Tab-separated table of C-alpha atoms in Angstrom:
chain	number	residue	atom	x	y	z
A	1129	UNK	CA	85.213	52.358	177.438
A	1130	UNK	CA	81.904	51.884	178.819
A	1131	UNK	CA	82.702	49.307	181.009
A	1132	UNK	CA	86.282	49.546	182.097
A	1133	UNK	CA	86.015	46.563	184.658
A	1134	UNK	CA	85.105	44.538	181.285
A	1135	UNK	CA	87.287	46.084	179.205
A	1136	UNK	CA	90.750	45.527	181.644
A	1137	UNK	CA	89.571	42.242	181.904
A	1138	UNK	CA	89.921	41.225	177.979
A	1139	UNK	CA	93.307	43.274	177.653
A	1140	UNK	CA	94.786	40.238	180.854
A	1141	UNK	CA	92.890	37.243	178.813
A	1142	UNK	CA	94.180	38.629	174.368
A	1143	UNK	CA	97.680	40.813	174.902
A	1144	UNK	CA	97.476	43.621	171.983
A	1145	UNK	CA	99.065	42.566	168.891
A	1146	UNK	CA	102.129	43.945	167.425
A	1147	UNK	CA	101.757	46.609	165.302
A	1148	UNK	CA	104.447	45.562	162.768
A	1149	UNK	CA	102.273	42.050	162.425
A	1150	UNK	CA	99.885	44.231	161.683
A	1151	UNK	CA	101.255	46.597	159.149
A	1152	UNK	CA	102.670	42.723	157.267
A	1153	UNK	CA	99.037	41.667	157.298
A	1154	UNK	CA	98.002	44.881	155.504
A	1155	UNK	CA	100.820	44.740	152.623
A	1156	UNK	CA	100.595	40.938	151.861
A	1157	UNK	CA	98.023	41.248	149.368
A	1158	UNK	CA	99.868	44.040	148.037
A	1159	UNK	CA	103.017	42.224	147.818
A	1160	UNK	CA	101.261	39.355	146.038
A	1161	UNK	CA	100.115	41.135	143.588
A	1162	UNK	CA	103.534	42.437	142.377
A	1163	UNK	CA	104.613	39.113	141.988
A	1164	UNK	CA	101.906	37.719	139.747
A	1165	UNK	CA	102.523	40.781	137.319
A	1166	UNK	CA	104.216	40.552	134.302
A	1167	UNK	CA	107.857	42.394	135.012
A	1168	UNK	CA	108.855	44.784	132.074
A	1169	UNK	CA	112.265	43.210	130.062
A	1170	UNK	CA	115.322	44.930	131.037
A	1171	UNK	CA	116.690	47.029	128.460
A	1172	UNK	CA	120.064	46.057	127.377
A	1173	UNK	CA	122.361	48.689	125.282
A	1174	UNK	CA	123.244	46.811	121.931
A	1175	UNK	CA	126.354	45.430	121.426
A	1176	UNK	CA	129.706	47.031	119.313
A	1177	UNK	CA	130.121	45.694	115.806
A	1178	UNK	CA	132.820	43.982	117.036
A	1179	UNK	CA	131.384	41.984	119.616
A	1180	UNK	CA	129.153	41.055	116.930
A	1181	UNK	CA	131.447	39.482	114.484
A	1182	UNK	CA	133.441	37.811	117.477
A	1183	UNK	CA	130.018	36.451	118.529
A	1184	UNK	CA	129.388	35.132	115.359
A	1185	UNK	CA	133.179	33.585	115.053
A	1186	UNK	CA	132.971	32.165	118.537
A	1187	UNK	CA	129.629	30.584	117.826
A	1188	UNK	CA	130.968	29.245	114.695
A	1189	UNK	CA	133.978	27.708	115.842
A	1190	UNK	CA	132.117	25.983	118.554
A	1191	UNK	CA	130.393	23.814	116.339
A	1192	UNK	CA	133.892	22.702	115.029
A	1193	UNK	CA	135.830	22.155	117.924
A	1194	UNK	CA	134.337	19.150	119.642
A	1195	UNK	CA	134.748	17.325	116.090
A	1196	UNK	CA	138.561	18.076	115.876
A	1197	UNK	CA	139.142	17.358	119.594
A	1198	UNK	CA	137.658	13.979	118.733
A	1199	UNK	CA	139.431	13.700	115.455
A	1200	UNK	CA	142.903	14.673	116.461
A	1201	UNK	CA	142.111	11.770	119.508
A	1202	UNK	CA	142.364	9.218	117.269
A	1203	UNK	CA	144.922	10.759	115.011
A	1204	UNK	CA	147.793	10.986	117.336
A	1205	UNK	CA	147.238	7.283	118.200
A	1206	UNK	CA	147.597	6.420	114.557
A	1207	UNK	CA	144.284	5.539	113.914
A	1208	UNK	CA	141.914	6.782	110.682
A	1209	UNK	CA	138.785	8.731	111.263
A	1210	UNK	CA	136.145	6.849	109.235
A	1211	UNK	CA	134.838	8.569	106.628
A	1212	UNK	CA	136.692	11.543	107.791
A	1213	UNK	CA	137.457	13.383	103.846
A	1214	UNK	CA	133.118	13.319	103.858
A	1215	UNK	CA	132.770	14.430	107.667
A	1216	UNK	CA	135.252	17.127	107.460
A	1217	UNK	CA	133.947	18.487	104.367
A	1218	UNK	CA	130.165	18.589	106.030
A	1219	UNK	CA	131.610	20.269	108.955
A	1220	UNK	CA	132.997	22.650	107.165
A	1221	UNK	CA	130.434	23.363	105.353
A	1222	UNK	CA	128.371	23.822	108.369
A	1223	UNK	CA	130.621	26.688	109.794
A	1224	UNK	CA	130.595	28.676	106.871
A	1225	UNK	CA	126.785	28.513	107.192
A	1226	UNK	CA	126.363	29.372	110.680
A	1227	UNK	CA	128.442	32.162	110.226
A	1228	UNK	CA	127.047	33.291	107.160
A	1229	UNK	CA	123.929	33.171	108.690
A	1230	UNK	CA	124.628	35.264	111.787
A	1231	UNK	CA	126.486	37.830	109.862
A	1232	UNK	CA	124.267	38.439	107.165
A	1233	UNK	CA	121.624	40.941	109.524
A	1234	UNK	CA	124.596	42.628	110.929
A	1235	UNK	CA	123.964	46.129	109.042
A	1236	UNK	CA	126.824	48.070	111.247
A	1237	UNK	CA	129.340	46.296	109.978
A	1238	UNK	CA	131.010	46.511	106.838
A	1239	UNK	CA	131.292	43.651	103.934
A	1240	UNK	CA	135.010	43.933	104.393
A	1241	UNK	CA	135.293	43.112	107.902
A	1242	UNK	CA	132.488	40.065	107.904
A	1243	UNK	CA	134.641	38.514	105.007
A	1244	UNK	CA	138.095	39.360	107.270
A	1245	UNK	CA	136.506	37.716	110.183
A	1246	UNK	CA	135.414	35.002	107.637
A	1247	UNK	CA	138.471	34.515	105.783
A	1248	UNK	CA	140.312	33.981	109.820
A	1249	UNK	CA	137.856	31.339	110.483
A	1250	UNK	CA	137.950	28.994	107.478
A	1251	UNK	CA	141.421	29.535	107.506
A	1252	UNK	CA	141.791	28.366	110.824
A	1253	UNK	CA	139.561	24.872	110.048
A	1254	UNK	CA	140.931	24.589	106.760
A	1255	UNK	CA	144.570	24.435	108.377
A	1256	UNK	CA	143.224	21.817	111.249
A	1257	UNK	CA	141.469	19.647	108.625
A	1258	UNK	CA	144.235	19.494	106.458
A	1259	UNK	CA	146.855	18.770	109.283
A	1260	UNK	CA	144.626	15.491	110.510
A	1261	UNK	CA	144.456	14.831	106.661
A	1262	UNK	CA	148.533	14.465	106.676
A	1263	UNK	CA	149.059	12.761	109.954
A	1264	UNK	CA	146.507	10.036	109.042
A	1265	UNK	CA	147.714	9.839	105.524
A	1266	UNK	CA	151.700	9.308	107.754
A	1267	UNK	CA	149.910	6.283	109.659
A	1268	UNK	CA	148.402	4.670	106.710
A	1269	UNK	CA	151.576	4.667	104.707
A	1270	UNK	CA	153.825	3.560	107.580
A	1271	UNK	CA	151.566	0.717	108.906
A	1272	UNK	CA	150.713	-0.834	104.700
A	1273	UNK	CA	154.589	-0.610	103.946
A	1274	UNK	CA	155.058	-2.288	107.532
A	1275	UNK	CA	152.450	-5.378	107.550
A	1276	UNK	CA	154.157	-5.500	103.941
A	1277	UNK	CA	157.577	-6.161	104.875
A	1278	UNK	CA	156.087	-9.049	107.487
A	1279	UNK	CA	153.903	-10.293	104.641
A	1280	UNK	CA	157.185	-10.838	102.559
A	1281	UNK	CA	159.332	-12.288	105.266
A	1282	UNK	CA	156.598	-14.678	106.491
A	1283	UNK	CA	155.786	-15.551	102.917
A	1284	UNK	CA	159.345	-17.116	102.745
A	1285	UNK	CA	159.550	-20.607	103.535
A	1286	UNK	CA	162.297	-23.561	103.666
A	1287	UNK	CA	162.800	-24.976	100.412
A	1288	UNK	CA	165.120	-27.520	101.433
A	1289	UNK	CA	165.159	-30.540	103.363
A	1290	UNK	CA	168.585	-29.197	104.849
A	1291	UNK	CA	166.990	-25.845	105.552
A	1292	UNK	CA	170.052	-23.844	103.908
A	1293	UNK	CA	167.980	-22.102	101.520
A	1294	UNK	CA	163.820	-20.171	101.839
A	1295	UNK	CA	161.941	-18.988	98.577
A	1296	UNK	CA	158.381	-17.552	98.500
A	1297	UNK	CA	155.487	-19.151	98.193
A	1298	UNK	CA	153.025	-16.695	97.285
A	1299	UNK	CA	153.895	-14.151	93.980
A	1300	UNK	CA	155.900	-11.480	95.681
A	1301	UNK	CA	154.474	-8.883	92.689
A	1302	UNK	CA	151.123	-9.243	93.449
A	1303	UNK	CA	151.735	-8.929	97.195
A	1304	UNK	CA	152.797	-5.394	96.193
A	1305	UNK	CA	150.303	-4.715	94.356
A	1306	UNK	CA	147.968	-5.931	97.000
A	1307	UNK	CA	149.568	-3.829	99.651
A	1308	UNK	CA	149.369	-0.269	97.395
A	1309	UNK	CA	145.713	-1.329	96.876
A	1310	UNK	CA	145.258	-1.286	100.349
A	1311	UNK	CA	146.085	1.784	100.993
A	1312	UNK	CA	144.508	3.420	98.186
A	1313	UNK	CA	141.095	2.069	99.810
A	1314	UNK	CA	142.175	3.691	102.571
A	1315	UNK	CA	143.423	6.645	101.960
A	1316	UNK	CA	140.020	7.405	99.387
A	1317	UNK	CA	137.946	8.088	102.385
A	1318	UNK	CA	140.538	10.654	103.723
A	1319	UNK	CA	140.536	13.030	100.530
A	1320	UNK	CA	138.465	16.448	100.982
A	1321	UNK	CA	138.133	17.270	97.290
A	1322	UNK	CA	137.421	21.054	98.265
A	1323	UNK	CA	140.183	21.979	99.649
A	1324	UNK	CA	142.637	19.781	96.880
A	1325	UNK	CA	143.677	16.907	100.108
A	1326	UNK	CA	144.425	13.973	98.069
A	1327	UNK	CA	146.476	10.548	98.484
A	1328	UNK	CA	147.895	10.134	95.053
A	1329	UNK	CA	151.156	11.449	95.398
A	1330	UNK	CA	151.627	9.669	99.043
A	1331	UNK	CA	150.010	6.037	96.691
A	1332	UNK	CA	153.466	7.202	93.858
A	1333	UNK	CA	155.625	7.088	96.754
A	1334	UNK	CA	154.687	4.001	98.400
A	1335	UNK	CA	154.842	2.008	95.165
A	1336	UNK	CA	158.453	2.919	94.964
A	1337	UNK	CA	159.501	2.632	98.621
A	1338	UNK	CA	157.711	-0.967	98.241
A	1339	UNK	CA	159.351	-1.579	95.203
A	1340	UNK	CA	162.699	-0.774	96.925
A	1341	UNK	CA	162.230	-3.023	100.019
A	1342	UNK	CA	161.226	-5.596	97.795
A	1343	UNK	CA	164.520	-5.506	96.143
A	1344	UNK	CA	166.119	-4.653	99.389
A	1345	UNK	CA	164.561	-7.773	101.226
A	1346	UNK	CA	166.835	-10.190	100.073
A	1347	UNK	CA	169.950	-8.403	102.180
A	1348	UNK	CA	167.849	-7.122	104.795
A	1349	UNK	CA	168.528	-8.283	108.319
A	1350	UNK	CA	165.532	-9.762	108.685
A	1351	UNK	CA	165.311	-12.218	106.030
A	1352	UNK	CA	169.234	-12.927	106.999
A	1353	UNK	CA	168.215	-13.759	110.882
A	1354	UNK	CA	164.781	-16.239	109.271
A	1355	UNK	CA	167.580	-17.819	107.545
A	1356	UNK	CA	170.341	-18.748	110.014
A	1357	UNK	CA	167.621	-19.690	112.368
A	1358	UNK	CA	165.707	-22.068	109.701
A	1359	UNK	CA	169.503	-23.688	108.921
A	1360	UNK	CA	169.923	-24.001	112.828
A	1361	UNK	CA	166.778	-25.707	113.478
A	1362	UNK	CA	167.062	-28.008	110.604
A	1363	UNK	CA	170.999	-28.804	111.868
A	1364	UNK	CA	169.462	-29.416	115.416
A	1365	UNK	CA	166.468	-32.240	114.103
A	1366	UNK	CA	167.491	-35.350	115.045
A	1367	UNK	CA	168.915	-37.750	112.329
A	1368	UNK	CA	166.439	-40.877	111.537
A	1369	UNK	CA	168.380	-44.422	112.556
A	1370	UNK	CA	169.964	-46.118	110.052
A	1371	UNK	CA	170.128	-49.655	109.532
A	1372	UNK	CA	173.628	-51.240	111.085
A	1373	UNK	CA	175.681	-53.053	108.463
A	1374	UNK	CA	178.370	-53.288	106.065
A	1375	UNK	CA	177.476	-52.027	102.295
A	1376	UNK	CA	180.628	-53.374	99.409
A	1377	UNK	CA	180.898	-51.281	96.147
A	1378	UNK	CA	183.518	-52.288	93.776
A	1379	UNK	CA	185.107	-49.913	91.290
A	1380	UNK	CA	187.683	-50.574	88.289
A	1381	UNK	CA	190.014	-48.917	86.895
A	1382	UNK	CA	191.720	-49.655	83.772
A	1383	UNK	CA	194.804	-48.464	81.799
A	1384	UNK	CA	196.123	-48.213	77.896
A	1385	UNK	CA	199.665	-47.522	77.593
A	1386	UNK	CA	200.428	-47.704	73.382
A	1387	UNK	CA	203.493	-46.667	72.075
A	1388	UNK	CA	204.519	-43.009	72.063
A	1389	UNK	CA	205.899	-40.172	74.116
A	1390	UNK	CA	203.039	-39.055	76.580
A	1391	UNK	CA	201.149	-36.692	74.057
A	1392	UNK	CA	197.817	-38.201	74.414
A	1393	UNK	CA	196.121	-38.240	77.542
A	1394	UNK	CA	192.425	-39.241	77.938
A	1395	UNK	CA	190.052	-40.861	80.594
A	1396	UNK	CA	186.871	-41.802	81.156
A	1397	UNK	CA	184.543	-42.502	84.365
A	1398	UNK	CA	180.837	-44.216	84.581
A	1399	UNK	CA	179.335	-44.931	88.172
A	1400	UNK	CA	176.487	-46.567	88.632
A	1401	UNK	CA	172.664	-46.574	90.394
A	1402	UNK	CA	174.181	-48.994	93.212
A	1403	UNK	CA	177.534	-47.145	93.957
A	1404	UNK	CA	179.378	-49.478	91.891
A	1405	UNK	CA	181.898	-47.480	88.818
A	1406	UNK	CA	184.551	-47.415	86.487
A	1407	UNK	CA	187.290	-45.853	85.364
A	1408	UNK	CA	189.150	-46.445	82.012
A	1409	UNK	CA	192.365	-44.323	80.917
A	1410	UNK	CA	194.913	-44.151	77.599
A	1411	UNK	CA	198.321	-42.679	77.846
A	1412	UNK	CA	200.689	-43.270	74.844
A	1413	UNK	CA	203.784	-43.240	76.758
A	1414	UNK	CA	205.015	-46.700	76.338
A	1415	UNK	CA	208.588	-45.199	74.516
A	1416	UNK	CA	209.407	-42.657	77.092
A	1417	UNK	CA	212.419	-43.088	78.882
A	1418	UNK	CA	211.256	-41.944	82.154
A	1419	UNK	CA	208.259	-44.460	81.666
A	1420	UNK	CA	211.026	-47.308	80.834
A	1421	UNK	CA	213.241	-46.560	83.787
A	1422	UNK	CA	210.566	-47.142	86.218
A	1423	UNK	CA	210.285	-50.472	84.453
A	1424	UNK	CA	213.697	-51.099	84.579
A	1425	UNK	CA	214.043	-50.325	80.859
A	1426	UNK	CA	211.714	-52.075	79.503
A	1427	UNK	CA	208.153	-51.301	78.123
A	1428	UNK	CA	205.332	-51.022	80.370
A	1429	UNK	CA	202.271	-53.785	79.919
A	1430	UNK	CA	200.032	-52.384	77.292
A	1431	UNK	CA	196.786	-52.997	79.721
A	1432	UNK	CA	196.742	-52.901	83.317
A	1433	UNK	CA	193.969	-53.518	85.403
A	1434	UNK	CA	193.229	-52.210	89.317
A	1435	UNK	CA	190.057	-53.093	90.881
A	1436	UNK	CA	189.190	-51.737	94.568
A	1437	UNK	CA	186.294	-52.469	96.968
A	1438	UNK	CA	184.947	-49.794	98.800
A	1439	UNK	CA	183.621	-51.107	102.347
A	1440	UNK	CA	180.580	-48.296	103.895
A	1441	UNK	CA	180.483	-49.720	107.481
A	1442	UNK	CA	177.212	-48.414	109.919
A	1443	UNK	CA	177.895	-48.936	113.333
């Protein structure tokens, strides 16, 4: 330097940078630049056929799953899926699109293998649909031929005063026909006409099984136990009072003893409204010996006459 008095005297007031701050200075711009570029796409080595088609199933199946999760929820707590014979079939129609649809570009593999892969997966939610399809189907028919036999047993009511006897009071036919038309409502929305899931032959068999509890009900346990406890309840009501008194009836009897041997025999009783009756009787054995001893042999009076008085005393 020129001046080296001068020149000492800056280094002591501004130290030298560092030269690694320096070489970062120079290479930011640099560095910037990289990053605002546009970085080429990584190329990626296609996939095997078979990854393809799994792709495709896995994809497919996905859009099935979270339906039958939900589904089977509700199945295994005996509840129906509403609308579930029209929601499975749209699902399932759905799958067979997606896959279709993914598989149909996929030149490296062969029409025999997509319609393999194909054939696994419908199979697969054909079997699940048609499970849920017999397990609500199971529900329906146990809960209509239960809240039938209740129907029936609460339809029954006392028909006597004493309560020793119940009869129905609504048409016990057209409670069963009520109950299988339940079900039928019911069990319409479960059908998936596709795959041949109907109800009728589950409806056939609940006509008869109601037809034979119907029958049945009479002995059943049930109807037994509503009937001791309706004649126990009745036997435990209190009696009204009755008035206290003494209430007479009178009652007559009369006899006709003609001549003969005891062949002829004949009587005849009336009672009447107020409690009051008679009686009037013919014997023709006036000329039997027996009848004569006990008269010391003579005949017995042709009429004889016994009235009695019947005293009902309320304490």
């Amino acid at each position: 330097p020129s001046n080296p008095s001068s020149y000492y005297a800056s280094c002591l007031r501004e130290p030298p940078k560092p030269i690694y701050k320096m070489v970062l200075l120079r290479l930011l711009p640099l560095l910037l630049l990289l990053l605002l570029l546009p970085t080429p796409a990584l190329s990626s080595a296609p996939l095997p056929p078979s990854s393809l088609l799994s792709r495709s199933y896995s994809t497919s199946l996905n859009l099935f799953t979270p339906h039958l999760q939900s589904w089977s929820s509700r199945a295994s707590r005996g509840l129906l899926v509403p609308d579930f014979g029209a929601k499975a079939q749209k699902i399932r129609e759905q799958v067979e699109e997606c896959y279709d649809g993914m598989t149909l570009t996929l030149a490296a593999t062969s029409a025999a293998e997509r319609r393999a892969m194909k054939k696994k997966l419908m199979s697969y939610v054909d079997s699940q649909i048609s499970a849920l399809h017999s397990t609500q189907l199971a529900s329906a028919y146990a809960s209509t031929r239960s809240k039938f036999k209740k129907s029936l047993l609460s339809s029954h009511r006392v028909s006597r005063s004493d309560g020793s006897s119940l009869s129905p009071s609504v048409d016990s036919s057209s409670l069963l026909r009520s109950s299988c038309f339940s079900f039928q409502t019911a069990a319409e929305k479960l059908d998936v006409p596709s795959l041949s899931l109907s109800h009728s032959s589950s409806l056939q068999s609940l006509s008869e099984d109601l037809a034979r509890d119907l029958d049945d009900f009479p002995t059943s346990n049930a109807f037994v136990v509503k009937s001791m406890a309706s004649i126990k309840s009745s036997a435990s009501k209190p009696k009204p009072p009755q008035e206290r008194g003494i209430k007479p009836t009178f009652h007559l009897t009369s006899m006709f003893r003609p001549d003969g041997f005891g062949n002829l025999q004949a009587f005849l009783g009336y009672s009447f409204s107020n409690g009051n009756g008679v009686t009037v009787g013919v014997c023709n054995d006036a000329d039997s010996p027996e009848v004569m001893g006990q008269f010391g042999g003579e005949r017995p009076p042709l009429v004889r006459v016994q009235p009695k008085v019947h005293l009902d005393v309320d304490l």
